Short mmCIF file of C-alpha atoms in Angstrom, two decimals:
data_model
loop_
_atom_site.label_atom_id
_atom_site.label_comp_id
_atom_site.label_asym_id
_atom_site.label_seq_id
_atom_site.Cartn_x
_atom_site.Cartn_y
_atom_site.Cartn_z
CA MET A 29 11.69 12.65 61.50
CA THR A 30 9.33 11.26 58.92
CA PRO A 31 10.71 10.54 55.19
CA ALA A 32 8.07 12.34 52.72
CA PRO A 33 5.91 10.49 50.86
CA LEU A 34 6.54 9.36 47.32
CA PRO A 35 5.10 11.10 45.09
CA LEU A 36 2.65 8.44 43.11
CA VAL A 37 4.70 7.46 40.09
CA PRO A 38 3.44 3.93 38.45
CA PRO A 39 6.40 1.14 37.40
CA PRO A 40 8.46 2.67 33.85
CA ALA A 41 6.57 -0.66 32.95
CA PHE A 42 3.55 0.73 33.30
CA ARG A 43 3.17 3.60 31.40
CA LEU A 44 5.00 2.07 28.48
CA GLY A 45 2.05 -0.19 28.20
CA ALA A 46 -0.39 2.87 28.97
CA PHE A 47 1.48 4.67 26.40
CA LEU A 48 1.88 1.74 24.13
CA TRP A 49 -2.43 1.35 24.23
CA LYS A 50 -3.31 5.02 23.81
CA LEU A 51 -0.91 4.42 20.49
CA VAL A 52 -3.53 1.68 19.77
CA LEU A 53 -6.57 4.10 20.37
CA THR A 54 -5.20 7.45 18.42
CA PRO A 55 -6.93 7.46 15.25
CA GLY A 56 -4.81 6.77 12.32
CA ALA A 57 -5.77 10.07 10.97
CA ALA A 58 -5.11 11.97 13.69
CA LEU A 59 -1.82 10.10 13.44
CA SER A 60 -0.86 11.18 9.14
CA GLY A 61 -2.86 14.56 10.19
CA THR A 62 -0.55 15.44 12.66
CA VAL A 63 3.25 13.77 10.87
CA ALA A 64 3.45 15.01 7.73
CA PRO A 65 3.04 18.55 8.51
CA ALA A 66 4.93 18.81 11.13
CA LEU A 67 7.43 17.04 9.28
CA ARG A 68 6.51 19.53 5.53
CA ALA A 69 7.17 22.03 8.77
CA ALA A 70 10.58 21.01 10.04
CA LEU A 71 13.02 20.42 6.43
CA GLY A 72 10.80 23.74 5.12
CA PRO A 73 13.38 25.89 5.67
CA HIS A 74 16.62 23.30 4.95
CA LEU A 75 15.44 22.53 1.21
CA PRO A 76 13.99 22.91 -1.59
CA PRO A 77 10.68 21.87 -2.56
CA ALA A 78 11.09 19.31 -4.53
CA GLY A 79 13.41 17.86 -2.15
CA VAL A 80 10.88 17.71 0.44
CA GLU A 81 8.47 15.62 -1.46
CA ALA A 82 11.40 13.65 -2.29
CA VAL A 83 11.52 12.98 0.96
CA LEU A 84 7.68 12.10 2.09
CA ALA A 85 7.77 9.95 -0.53
CA LEU A 86 10.72 7.94 0.50
CA LEU A 87 9.35 7.79 4.21
CA CYS A 88 6.00 6.94 2.49
CA PHE A 89 7.81 4.21 0.51
CA VAL A 90 9.98 3.35 3.72
CA ALA A 91 6.88 2.45 6.16
CA MET A 92 5.38 0.59 3.27
CA SER A 93 7.92 -1.84 2.89
CA GLY A 94 7.95 -2.01 6.67
CA PHE A 95 4.01 -2.48 6.40
CA VAL A 96 5.09 -5.90 3.58
CA THR A 97 7.93 -7.62 5.43
CA VAL A 98 5.15 -7.89 8.84
CA THR A 99 2.44 -8.65 6.77
CA ALA A 100 3.64 -11.25 5.28
CA LEU A 101 6.07 -12.66 8.11
CA VAL A 102 2.68 -12.40 9.74
CA LEU A 103 0.66 -14.55 6.90
CA THR A 104 3.54 -17.34 6.37
CA LEU A 105 2.50 -18.36 9.30
CA ALA A 106 -1.17 -17.61 9.45
CA GLU A 107 -1.17 -19.63 5.91
CA ARG A 108 0.98 -22.65 7.64
CA LYS A 109 -1.17 -22.78 11.02
CA VAL A 110 -4.56 -22.25 8.64
CA ALA A 111 -3.73 -25.07 6.65
CA ALA A 112 -2.73 -27.54 9.49
CA PHE A 113 -6.43 -26.26 11.51
CA PHE A 114 -7.54 -28.01 8.39
CA GLN A 115 -5.74 -30.95 8.41
CA ASN A 116 -5.56 -31.39 12.38
CA ARG A 117 -2.03 -30.98 11.97
CA LYS A 118 0.23 -29.13 15.08
CA GLY A 119 1.47 -26.79 12.15
CA PRO A 120 4.83 -25.65 12.62
CA ASN A 121 5.57 -25.32 16.64
CA ARG A 122 9.19 -25.44 17.32
CA VAL A 123 10.76 -22.69 16.92
CA GLY A 124 9.55 -20.14 19.37
CA PRO A 125 6.46 -20.63 21.74
CA TRP A 126 3.61 -21.92 18.92
CA GLY A 127 6.09 -21.74 16.38
CA LEU A 128 5.63 -17.87 16.62
CA LEU A 129 9.22 -17.19 15.05
CA GLN A 130 8.98 -19.38 12.32
CA PRO A 131 8.79 -17.29 9.37
CA ILE A 132 11.71 -15.68 10.52
CA ALA A 133 13.44 -18.79 10.29
CA ASP A 134 12.33 -19.65 7.07
CA VAL A 135 13.44 -15.57 6.44
CA VAL A 136 17.44 -16.66 7.88
CA LYS A 137 16.78 -20.14 5.40
CA LEU A 138 15.52 -18.54 2.44
CA LEU A 139 18.65 -15.29 2.92
CA GLN A 140 21.40 -17.91 3.56
CA LYS A 141 20.19 -19.90 -0.36
CA GLU A 142 22.45 -19.34 -3.29
CA ASP A 143 21.39 -17.82 -5.93
CA THR A 144 21.30 -19.11 -9.26
CA VAL A 145 21.05 -17.77 -12.65
CA PRO A 146 20.27 -21.15 -15.20
CA ARG A 147 23.30 -20.71 -18.02
CA ALA A 148 20.20 -20.13 -20.88
CA ALA A 149 18.01 -17.91 -18.85
CA ASP A 150 17.49 -14.34 -20.14
CA ARG A 151 19.39 -12.76 -17.78
CA PRO A 152 18.09 -9.19 -17.93
CA VAL A 153 14.97 -10.35 -17.77
CA PHE A 154 15.04 -13.25 -15.46
CA LEU A 155 16.95 -10.77 -12.25
CA LEU A 156 15.20 -7.95 -13.36
CA ALA A 157 11.75 -10.16 -12.87
CA PRO A 158 11.01 -10.60 -9.35
CA PHE A 159 11.79 -6.51 -8.84
CA MET A 160 9.20 -6.40 -11.16
CA ALA A 161 6.30 -8.51 -8.88
CA MET A 162 6.94 -6.40 -5.82
CA ALA A 163 6.73 -2.92 -8.20
CA ALA A 164 3.36 -4.00 -9.30
CA THR A 165 2.47 -4.96 -5.56
CA TYR A 166 3.59 -1.69 -3.68
CA MET A 167 2.45 0.40 -6.19
CA VAL A 168 -1.42 -0.81 -4.98
CA LEU A 169 -0.43 -0.60 -2.06
CA ALA A 170 0.33 3.25 -2.17
CA VAL A 171 -3.69 3.88 -1.80
CA LEU A 172 -5.10 1.38 0.57
CA PRO A 173 -6.85 3.00 2.57
CA PHE A 174 -5.85 1.87 6.43
CA ASP A 175 -8.38 4.42 7.53
CA ARG A 176 -9.79 7.74 8.14
CA GLY A 177 -7.28 9.57 6.15
CA LEU A 178 -5.03 7.11 6.76
CA ALA A 179 -3.34 5.91 2.51
CA VAL A 180 -0.01 7.37 1.49
CA THR A 181 -2.55 8.66 -0.78
CA ASP A 182 -6.38 9.34 -1.42
CA LEU A 183 -7.20 9.49 -5.55
CA ASP A 184 -10.29 10.90 -7.44
CA LEU A 185 -9.70 8.04 -9.53
CA GLY A 186 -8.45 5.39 -6.91
CA VAL A 187 -10.68 2.68 -7.82
CA LEU A 188 -10.03 2.94 -11.35
CA TYR A 189 -5.67 3.03 -10.87
CA ILE A 190 -6.20 -0.37 -8.67
CA THR A 191 -7.27 -1.69 -11.50
CA ALA A 192 -5.29 -0.58 -13.79
CA VAL A 193 -2.08 -1.23 -11.59
CA SER A 194 -3.01 -4.58 -10.53
CA GLY A 195 -2.82 -5.74 -13.88
CA LEU A 196 0.99 -5.20 -13.94
CA GLY A 197 2.08 -8.34 -11.74
CA VAL A 198 1.21 -10.55 -14.67
CA LEU A 199 3.81 -8.92 -16.91
CA SER A 200 6.60 -9.17 -13.98
CA ILE A 201 5.12 -13.67 -13.79
CA LEU A 202 5.31 -13.25 -18.25
CA MET A 203 8.85 -12.86 -17.54
CA ALA A 204 9.81 -15.02 -15.31
CA GLY A 205 7.79 -17.31 -17.73
CA TRP A 206 9.82 -16.20 -20.67
CA ALA A 207 13.35 -15.99 -19.45
CA SER A 208 14.23 -19.15 -17.71
CA ALA A 209 14.16 -20.96 -21.25
CA ASN A 210 12.44 -23.60 -19.06
CA LYS A 211 9.43 -25.31 -20.65
CA TYR A 212 7.43 -25.81 -17.06
CA SER A 213 8.58 -21.81 -16.86
CA LEU A 214 7.01 -21.43 -20.05
CA LEU A 215 4.22 -22.58 -20.25
CA GLY A 216 2.92 -22.03 -16.25
CA GLY A 217 3.29 -18.16 -17.22
CA LEU A 218 1.27 -18.61 -20.20
CA ARG A 219 -1.53 -20.26 -18.17
CA SER A 220 -1.53 -16.98 -15.60
CA ALA A 221 -1.28 -15.20 -18.52
CA ALA A 222 -4.81 -16.47 -20.23
CA GLN A 223 -5.64 -16.89 -16.05
CA ILE A 224 -4.93 -13.55 -15.44
CA VAL A 225 -6.08 -11.62 -18.29
CA SER A 226 -9.61 -13.34 -18.02
CA TYR A 227 -10.14 -13.09 -14.98
CA GLU A 228 -9.55 -9.00 -14.76
CA LEU A 229 -13.13 -8.30 -16.75
CA SER A 230 -15.66 -9.89 -13.76
CA PRO A 231 -13.70 -7.79 -11.33
CA ALA A 232 -13.92 -4.30 -13.34
CA LEU A 233 -17.10 -4.72 -13.67
CA VAL A 234 -18.27 -5.68 -9.94
CA VAL A 235 -15.64 -2.39 -8.88
CA LEU A 236 -17.89 -0.63 -12.01
CA SER A 237 -21.14 -1.96 -9.44
CA VAL A 238 -19.72 -0.53 -6.66
CA VAL A 239 -18.37 3.01 -7.99
CA LEU A 240 -22.42 3.05 -9.66
CA PHE A 241 -23.74 2.98 -6.24
CA SER A 242 -20.97 5.09 -4.40
CA GLY A 243 -20.92 7.97 -6.79
CA THR A 244 -17.02 8.51 -7.02
CA LEU A 245 -13.85 6.30 -7.86
CA SER A 246 -12.36 7.53 -4.49
CA VAL A 247 -11.29 4.10 -2.60
CA GLN A 248 -11.59 6.85 0.84
CA GLY A 249 -15.10 8.07 -1.20
CA ILE A 250 -15.98 4.80 -1.40
CA VAL A 251 -15.68 4.10 2.57
CA GLU A 252 -17.53 7.36 3.57
CA ARG A 253 -20.44 6.14 1.82
CA GLN A 254 -20.51 3.39 3.77
CA ALA A 255 -21.31 4.92 7.29
CA ALA A 256 -25.57 4.48 7.30
CA GLY A 257 -24.89 0.81 6.06
CA TRP A 258 -21.74 -1.68 3.96
CA ASN A 259 -22.16 -2.56 0.99
CA LEU A 260 -22.77 -5.63 1.45
CA TRP A 261 -26.47 -5.20 2.24
CA ALA A 262 -27.20 -1.43 0.69
CA MET A 263 -26.64 -3.07 -1.87
CA GLY A 264 -29.22 -5.00 -1.57
CA PRO A 265 -28.85 -8.74 -3.36
CA MET A 266 -26.29 -7.06 -5.55
CA GLY A 267 -24.02 -6.47 -2.68
CA VAL A 268 -23.98 -9.91 -1.58
CA VAL A 269 -23.27 -11.42 -5.88
CA GLY A 270 -21.03 -8.83 -6.40
CA MET A 271 -18.88 -10.18 -3.41
CA LEU A 272 -18.91 -13.30 -3.73
CA ILE A 273 -17.95 -12.59 -7.75
CA TYR A 274 -15.45 -10.38 -6.35
CA LEU A 275 -13.75 -12.78 -3.73
CA THR A 276 -13.80 -16.02 -6.75
CA ALA A 277 -11.98 -14.36 -9.52
CA GLY A 278 -10.08 -12.39 -7.12
CA THR A 279 -8.84 -15.46 -5.68
CA ALA A 280 -8.48 -16.49 -9.32
CA GLU A 281 -6.05 -13.23 -10.32
CA ILE A 282 -3.96 -14.19 -7.25
CA ASN A 283 -3.15 -17.19 -9.12
CA ARG A 284 -4.54 -18.99 -5.39
CA ALA A 285 -5.69 -22.89 -5.12
CA PRO A 286 -7.96 -23.55 -6.37
CA PHE A 287 -6.94 -21.81 -9.09
CA ASP A 288 -3.64 -22.24 -9.26
CA LEU A 289 -2.50 -24.01 -12.74
CA PRO A 290 -0.40 -21.46 -13.42
CA GLU A 291 2.22 -23.09 -10.61
CA ALA A 292 0.24 -26.57 -10.05
CA GLU A 293 2.84 -29.19 -8.90
CA SER A 294 1.73 -32.26 -10.29
CA GLU A 295 1.84 -30.93 -13.48
CA LEU A 296 4.36 -27.92 -13.95
CA THR A 297 6.87 -28.26 -10.92
CA ALA A 298 6.73 -24.85 -9.71
CA GLY A 299 5.27 -22.83 -12.92
CA TYR A 300 6.76 -19.62 -13.76
CA HIS A 301 9.70 -19.88 -10.22
CA THR A 302 10.67 -22.87 -10.71
CA GLU A 303 13.68 -21.42 -11.75
CA TYR A 304 14.19 -18.97 -8.85
CA SER A 305 16.23 -20.00 -5.49
CA GLY A 306 16.89 -17.23 -2.37
CA MET A 307 16.06 -14.11 -2.74
CA ARG A 308 14.36 -13.84 -5.98
CA PHE A 309 12.10 -16.18 -4.71
CA SER A 310 11.65 -14.86 -1.60
CA MET A 311 10.31 -11.80 -3.15
CA PHE A 312 7.93 -13.57 -5.61
CA GLN A 313 7.00 -15.24 -2.48
CA LEU A 314 6.52 -11.72 -1.05
CA ALA A 315 4.05 -10.41 -3.52
CA GLU A 316 2.01 -13.59 -4.01
CA PHE A 317 1.57 -13.36 -0.19
CA MET A 318 0.84 -9.35 -0.77
CA ASN A 319 -2.14 -9.99 -3.53
CA MET A 320 -3.65 -11.90 -1.73
CA PHE A 321 -3.62 -9.79 1.25
CA VAL A 322 -4.70 -7.25 -1.33
CA VAL A 323 -7.56 -8.81 -2.27
CA ALA A 324 -8.45 -9.34 0.60
CA ALA A 325 -8.55 -6.09 2.17
CA LEU A 326 -9.98 -4.50 -1.28
CA THR A 327 -13.42 -6.77 -0.91
CA ALA A 328 -13.15 -5.16 2.96
CA THR A 329 -12.92 -1.92 1.41
CA LEU A 330 -15.58 -2.03 -1.36
CA PHE A 331 -18.39 -4.31 0.19
CA LEU A 332 -17.25 -4.81 4.42
CA GLY A 333 -16.83 -1.39 5.15
CA GLY A 334 -13.33 -0.60 4.81
CA TRP A 335 -11.91 1.68 8.32
CA GLN A 336 -15.54 1.59 9.08
CA PRO A 337 -17.54 0.39 12.80
CA LEU A 338 -20.37 -1.99 12.09
CA GLY A 339 -23.80 -0.59 13.23
CA PRO A 340 -23.67 -0.24 17.14
CA LEU A 341 -20.52 -0.99 17.55
CA ALA A 342 -19.51 1.95 16.71
CA ALA A 343 -20.45 3.15 20.48
CA LEU A 344 -16.77 1.44 21.57
CA HIS A 345 -15.24 4.00 19.71
CA ILE A 346 -12.51 0.86 18.32
CA PRO A 347 -10.31 2.90 15.81
CA GLY A 348 -10.51 2.65 12.25
CA TYR A 349 -7.27 0.48 11.28
CA LEU A 350 -8.38 -2.10 13.98
CA TRP A 351 -11.43 -2.37 11.50
CA PHE A 352 -9.62 -2.82 8.46
CA PHE A 353 -6.95 -4.59 9.06
CA GLY A 354 -9.89 -6.81 11.55
CA LYS A 355 -12.19 -7.85 8.35
CA SER A 356 -9.20 -8.17 5.82
CA GLY A 357 -7.71 -10.93 8.59
CA ALA A 358 -11.02 -12.87 7.86
CA MET A 359 -11.32 -12.06 4.85
CA VAL A 360 -7.84 -13.71 4.17
CA PHE A 361 -8.83 -16.66 6.13
CA VAL A 362 -11.57 -16.89 3.83
CA ILE A 363 -8.96 -17.16 1.10
CA MET A 364 -6.55 -19.80 2.64
CA TRP A 365 -10.18 -21.36 3.78
CA PHE A 366 -10.77 -22.03 -0.33
CA ARG A 367 -6.93 -23.47 -1.22
CA TRP A 368 -7.65 -26.38 1.70
CA THR A 369 -10.92 -27.29 -0.01
CA PHE A 370 -11.66 -27.23 -3.19
CA PRO A 371 -9.89 -29.47 -5.47
CA ARG A 372 -7.63 -27.45 -8.47
CA VAL A 373 -9.55 -26.77 -10.99
CA ARG A 374 -8.94 -27.93 -14.67
CA VAL A 375 -7.99 -25.04 -17.55
CA ASP A 376 -11.48 -25.92 -19.35
CA GLN A 377 -13.17 -25.47 -16.52
CA LEU A 378 -11.67 -22.10 -15.44
CA MET A 379 -12.29 -20.56 -18.37
CA THR A 380 -16.03 -21.67 -18.36
CA LEU A 381 -15.74 -20.37 -14.97
CA GLU A 382 -14.95 -17.05 -16.09
CA TRP A 383 -16.49 -16.66 -18.95
CA LYS A 384 -20.35 -18.49 -19.22
CA ILE A 385 -20.32 -17.72 -14.78
CA LEU A 386 -19.27 -15.13 -13.64
CA LEU A 387 -18.56 -12.88 -16.02
CA PRO A 388 -22.97 -13.14 -17.30
CA LEU A 389 -23.35 -12.06 -13.72
CA SER A 390 -20.90 -9.73 -13.44
CA PHE A 391 -23.02 -8.03 -16.31
CA LEU A 392 -26.14 -8.36 -14.21
CA ASN A 393 -25.12 -7.90 -11.42
CA LEU A 394 -24.14 -4.59 -13.17
CA ILE A 395 -27.24 -4.33 -14.47
CA GLY A 396 -29.25 -4.98 -11.37
CA VAL A 397 -27.15 -2.17 -9.29
CA ALA A 398 -28.15 0.59 -12.41
CA LEU A 399 -32.21 -0.27 -11.21
CA TRP A 400 -31.55 -0.06 -7.48
CA THR A 401 -29.78 2.77 -7.54
CA ALA A 402 -32.23 4.32 -10.34
CA LEU A 403 -34.95 3.33 -7.52
CA GLY A 404 -33.51 5.63 -5.57
CA MET A 405 -32.77 2.60 -3.14
CA LYS A 406 -29.91 3.41 -1.96
CA MET B 3 12.87 23.01 -11.04
CA THR B 4 10.08 21.41 -8.67
CA LEU B 5 9.75 17.40 -8.67
CA PRO B 6 6.58 16.65 -10.32
CA ALA B 7 8.67 18.53 -13.54
CA LEU B 8 12.06 16.25 -13.09
CA VAL B 9 9.88 13.39 -13.33
CA PHE B 10 8.66 14.86 -16.13
CA TYR B 11 11.92 15.08 -18.41
CA ALA B 12 13.22 11.41 -16.47
CA CYS B 13 10.18 10.70 -17.76
CA ALA B 14 9.92 11.73 -21.16
CA LEU B 15 13.28 10.73 -22.01
CA GLY B 16 12.84 6.90 -20.86
CA ALA B 17 9.96 7.24 -23.02
CA LEU B 18 12.56 8.52 -26.16
CA VAL B 19 14.97 5.58 -24.66
CA CYS B 20 12.57 2.68 -25.12
CA ALA B 21 11.11 3.77 -27.62
CA LEU B 22 14.39 3.97 -29.67
CA LEU B 23 15.52 0.31 -28.21
CA VAL B 24 11.62 -1.46 -29.54
CA VAL B 25 13.66 -0.65 -33.06
CA SER B 26 16.75 -1.60 -31.94
CA SER B 27 16.87 -4.75 -30.13
CA ARG B 28 17.50 -7.81 -31.85
CA ASN B 29 14.85 -9.99 -29.23
CA VAL B 30 11.73 -9.50 -29.58
CA PHE B 31 10.69 -10.69 -25.90
CA HIS B 32 12.54 -7.42 -25.22
CA SER B 33 11.44 -5.52 -28.10
CA ALA B 34 7.76 -6.19 -25.82
CA LEU B 35 8.86 -4.97 -23.29
CA PHE B 36 10.76 -2.07 -24.08
CA LEU B 37 7.52 -1.07 -25.71
CA ALA B 38 6.26 -1.57 -22.40
CA GLY B 39 8.27 0.80 -20.87
CA ALA B 40 7.70 3.01 -23.10
CA LEU B 41 4.31 3.70 -22.54
CA ALA B 42 3.66 3.14 -18.93
CA SER B 43 6.16 6.27 -19.19
CA LEU B 44 3.66 7.84 -21.16
CA ALA B 45 1.10 7.45 -18.71
CA VAL B 46 3.71 9.45 -15.77
CA VAL B 47 4.00 12.05 -18.46
CA TYR B 48 0.03 12.21 -19.20
CA LEU B 49 0.02 12.24 -15.62
CA LEU B 50 1.75 15.11 -14.73
CA LEU B 51 -0.34 17.37 -18.19
CA ASP B 52 -3.09 16.77 -15.94
CA ALA B 53 -4.09 13.49 -18.19
CA GLU B 54 -5.14 11.93 -15.30
CA PHE B 55 -8.26 9.27 -16.53
CA LEU B 56 -5.84 9.21 -19.92
CA ALA B 57 -2.79 7.93 -17.96
CA VAL B 58 -4.53 5.21 -15.55
CA VAL B 59 -6.25 3.88 -19.19
CA GLN B 60 -2.71 3.99 -20.50
CA LEU B 61 -1.76 1.65 -18.32
CA LEU B 62 -5.24 -0.23 -18.36
CA ILE B 63 -5.01 -0.59 -21.76
CA TYR B 64 -2.22 -0.65 -23.35
CA VAL B 65 0.40 -1.80 -21.11
CA GLY B 66 -2.07 -4.49 -19.42
CA ALA B 67 -3.27 -5.82 -22.25
CA VAL B 68 -2.15 -5.10 -25.08
CA ILE B 69 1.93 -5.59 -24.25
CA VAL B 70 0.71 -8.81 -22.54
CA LEU B 71 -1.43 -10.41 -25.85
CA VAL B 72 2.02 -9.06 -27.51
CA ILE B 73 4.45 -10.99 -24.62
CA PHE B 74 0.87 -13.68 -24.92
CA ALA B 75 1.95 -14.11 -28.77
CA VAL B 76 6.38 -14.09 -28.63
CA MET B 77 6.04 -16.86 -26.20
CA LEU B 78 3.37 -18.96 -28.68
CA THR B 79 6.63 -18.43 -31.53
CA ALA B 80 9.00 -19.20 -29.24
CA LYS B 81 11.91 -19.43 -32.09
CA VAL B 82 10.49 -16.40 -33.29
CA GLY B 83 12.25 -15.37 -30.03
CA LEU B 84 14.71 -16.72 -29.60
CA SER B 85 16.80 -16.31 -32.89
CA ALA B 86 18.11 -12.28 -33.53
CA ALA B 87 15.22 -12.00 -35.81
CA PRO B 88 15.52 -9.46 -38.91
CA GLN B 89 15.43 -5.53 -38.54
CA THR B 90 14.82 -4.33 -41.67
CA ASN B 91 13.52 -4.87 -44.82
CA ARG B 92 13.18 -3.67 -48.36
CA LEU B 93 10.66 -0.84 -47.94
CA ALA B 94 13.33 0.69 -45.23
CA LEU B 95 13.28 3.79 -46.98
CA PRO B 96 9.31 4.53 -47.84
CA ALA B 97 8.61 3.75 -44.45
CA GLY B 98 11.61 6.08 -43.23
CA VAL B 99 10.57 8.88 -45.63
CA GLY B 100 7.07 8.27 -44.95
CA ALA B 101 7.09 9.07 -40.84
CA ALA B 102 9.90 11.81 -41.59
CA GLY B 103 6.90 13.25 -43.37
CA LEU B 104 3.86 12.90 -40.57
CA LEU B 105 6.23 13.96 -38.24
CA VAL B 106 7.29 17.54 -39.79
CA VAL B 107 3.33 17.18 -40.48
CA LEU B 108 2.16 16.68 -36.28
CA GLN B 109 5.13 19.13 -35.37
CA ARG B 110 3.89 21.89 -37.36
CA TRP B 111 0.10 21.19 -36.25
CA LEU B 112 1.69 20.89 -32.85
CA LEU B 113 2.97 24.46 -32.67
CA ALA B 114 0.33 25.87 -34.61
CA THR B 115 -2.24 24.74 -31.49
CA PRO B 116 -3.06 27.38 -29.34
CA TRP B 117 -3.26 24.83 -26.14
CA ALA B 118 -4.62 26.44 -22.25
CA GLN B 119 -1.79 27.55 -20.29
CA ALA B 120 -3.79 29.67 -17.96
CA GLN B 121 -3.79 27.91 -14.29
CA ALA B 122 -0.56 26.51 -15.74
CA SER B 123 1.55 27.58 -12.67
CA ALA B 124 -0.85 26.67 -10.93
CA ALA B 125 -1.36 23.63 -11.70
CA ALA B 126 2.59 22.40 -11.34
CA ASP B 127 2.31 23.27 -7.71
CA ARG B 128 -0.85 20.87 -6.56
CA ASP B 129 -0.84 17.15 -7.22
CA PRO B 130 -2.00 16.11 -9.90
CA LEU B 131 -4.21 12.41 -8.98
CA ALA B 132 -5.35 14.61 -4.92
CA ALA B 133 -9.04 13.62 -4.92
CA GLY B 134 -11.19 16.71 -5.50
CA SER B 135 -9.89 17.23 -9.38
CA PRO B 136 -12.48 18.40 -11.48
CA ASN B 137 -11.36 16.42 -14.27
CA LEU B 138 -12.47 13.81 -14.23
CA GLN B 139 -16.29 15.61 -13.40
CA ALA B 140 -15.51 16.91 -16.38
CA LEU B 141 -14.53 14.20 -18.93
CA GLY B 142 -17.62 12.01 -17.94
CA LEU B 143 -20.50 14.94 -18.78
CA SER B 144 -18.54 16.08 -21.53
CA LEU B 145 -18.61 12.30 -23.48
CA PHE B 146 -22.36 11.76 -21.88
CA THR B 147 -23.26 15.63 -23.48
CA ARG B 148 -21.79 17.13 -26.53
CA TYR B 149 -19.70 13.40 -27.36
CA VAL B 150 -22.76 11.88 -26.98
CA PHE B 151 -22.34 10.37 -30.53
CA PRO B 152 -19.20 9.82 -31.28
CA LEU B 153 -19.00 8.10 -28.22
CA GLU B 154 -22.11 6.08 -29.21
CA ILE B 155 -21.01 5.29 -32.49
CA THR B 156 -17.68 4.10 -31.23
CA ALA B 157 -19.35 2.09 -28.68
CA LEU B 158 -21.26 0.48 -32.00
CA ILE B 159 -17.92 0.36 -33.46
CA LEU B 160 -16.59 -2.04 -30.74
CA PHE B 161 -19.83 -4.45 -30.17
CA ALA B 162 -19.39 -5.43 -33.77
CA ALA B 163 -15.33 -5.68 -33.73
CA LEU B 164 -16.09 -8.60 -30.92
CA VAL B 165 -19.46 -9.53 -32.86
CA GLY B 166 -16.67 -10.40 -35.37
CA ALA B 167 -13.92 -11.95 -33.16
CA VAL B 168 -16.46 -14.60 -31.95
CA LEU B 169 -16.85 -14.89 -35.35
CA ILE B 170 -13.63 -15.86 -36.93
CA ALA B 171 -13.22 -17.85 -33.36
CA ARG B 172 -16.23 -19.83 -34.67
CA LYS B 173 -15.21 -23.74 -35.13
CA ASP B 174 -18.02 -24.49 -36.46
CA ARG B 175 -18.72 -21.83 -39.17
CA PRO B 176 -20.40 -22.29 -42.25
#
């Protein structure tokens, strides 16, 4: 009697792999389109409407927190590896293979540090400032379009909202600089305020030109309009100029080198976060890394088509969120590249760049886009 | 009670408390921060009243620019911020009477205004910020058709103010 042939079942590891691969290839819209209604249906009978919406909002917050944590971990490692690459070093290479576990070691170190508050500090403001920094960043994340239909929410006023809430981050820097009761922190805070307020203008004008061209303020709408061609070339020469202005001014708005005057080590020790340590310091750091990602992601969204594939590559059916993260990652690399290429500018050079070069240029760009649109080149 | 209603009352209360703290706090820097809190709470109230454009502009202009300017001024005059500032001057009583009179006039106007309540129930159900709400388009159209003259006048006044500011700030002015 011969044993019955075993049914052909792939080994569990293979099945897990296949499942994960299928998950990766699922378009984000399908995911979000099924999850939210399913949750509403499941929770509906048990909770009042306000409770259901509150639970959904909380879930969005938890998901975003996970996203922020992972992105920040990846970006810390990327920052150090890119720096090492530009300086012909190896970078972190002791913790884990290729230094992959270095960010986790960093987090453990930061968590163990003592949370110090200077005796002369304005205590409530000092303690609140890092949370303010995180809050401003989270508010922007709420409208980032990861994929078609995959965002916490799609606002009718999306782009205007981004411009408004990204300006709130400066409050946290001012609070930290003031509350530390330290002249270096105060100077750092002042420099930062002047810088951010100045550099809010030209990105706003560039965003306005994109809005004019797209005919919508919704972030998802702007991405949808780029199905035929990315704004980078669909807007003609204005697309290239606009993207360059946006990337430059964005780098300045997030206080990164070569515009890192608010925390210039050689002049101000560490600027507004000199007095912070442990968790509170790492929250500022986290907010800074996330702001870098947000500027990169918005550049990708406004000019590089967001989650839209590149022309003929649409046939490959790569999910939109991979395009989104690929483009954002490329922009993050460019911003890191800036840091190791240009020396830090002086305060007067900083102001000259914005008020005498970028601002007039973005006005010209806006007029150009208006003519381009009026002449029906879209 | 729906979630928007809950948030509305929380933010309305927050705005009132912050506004009280603005005038009762003895630290000028804290006052500025409380003012930011009051204005931000008001923005949320606008949002829940279906005035999303006003809400975002409130954040952009008042919290993002005006408060930052105020804080900037406080930081540049460090002594003002560190010492407890006097909270009243000899005009406190007339100012109080004036404010109370204004409050009475305003509330009479508020009660006399016929507020549109047509789609109140529909508006409470939907997400005020969700894409596709017609408010923005209506606002843009009315600004550039019916109210185009006031809009242009405002633009001209702002432009004049800008030129004036540059003239005052000039070092080599005659």
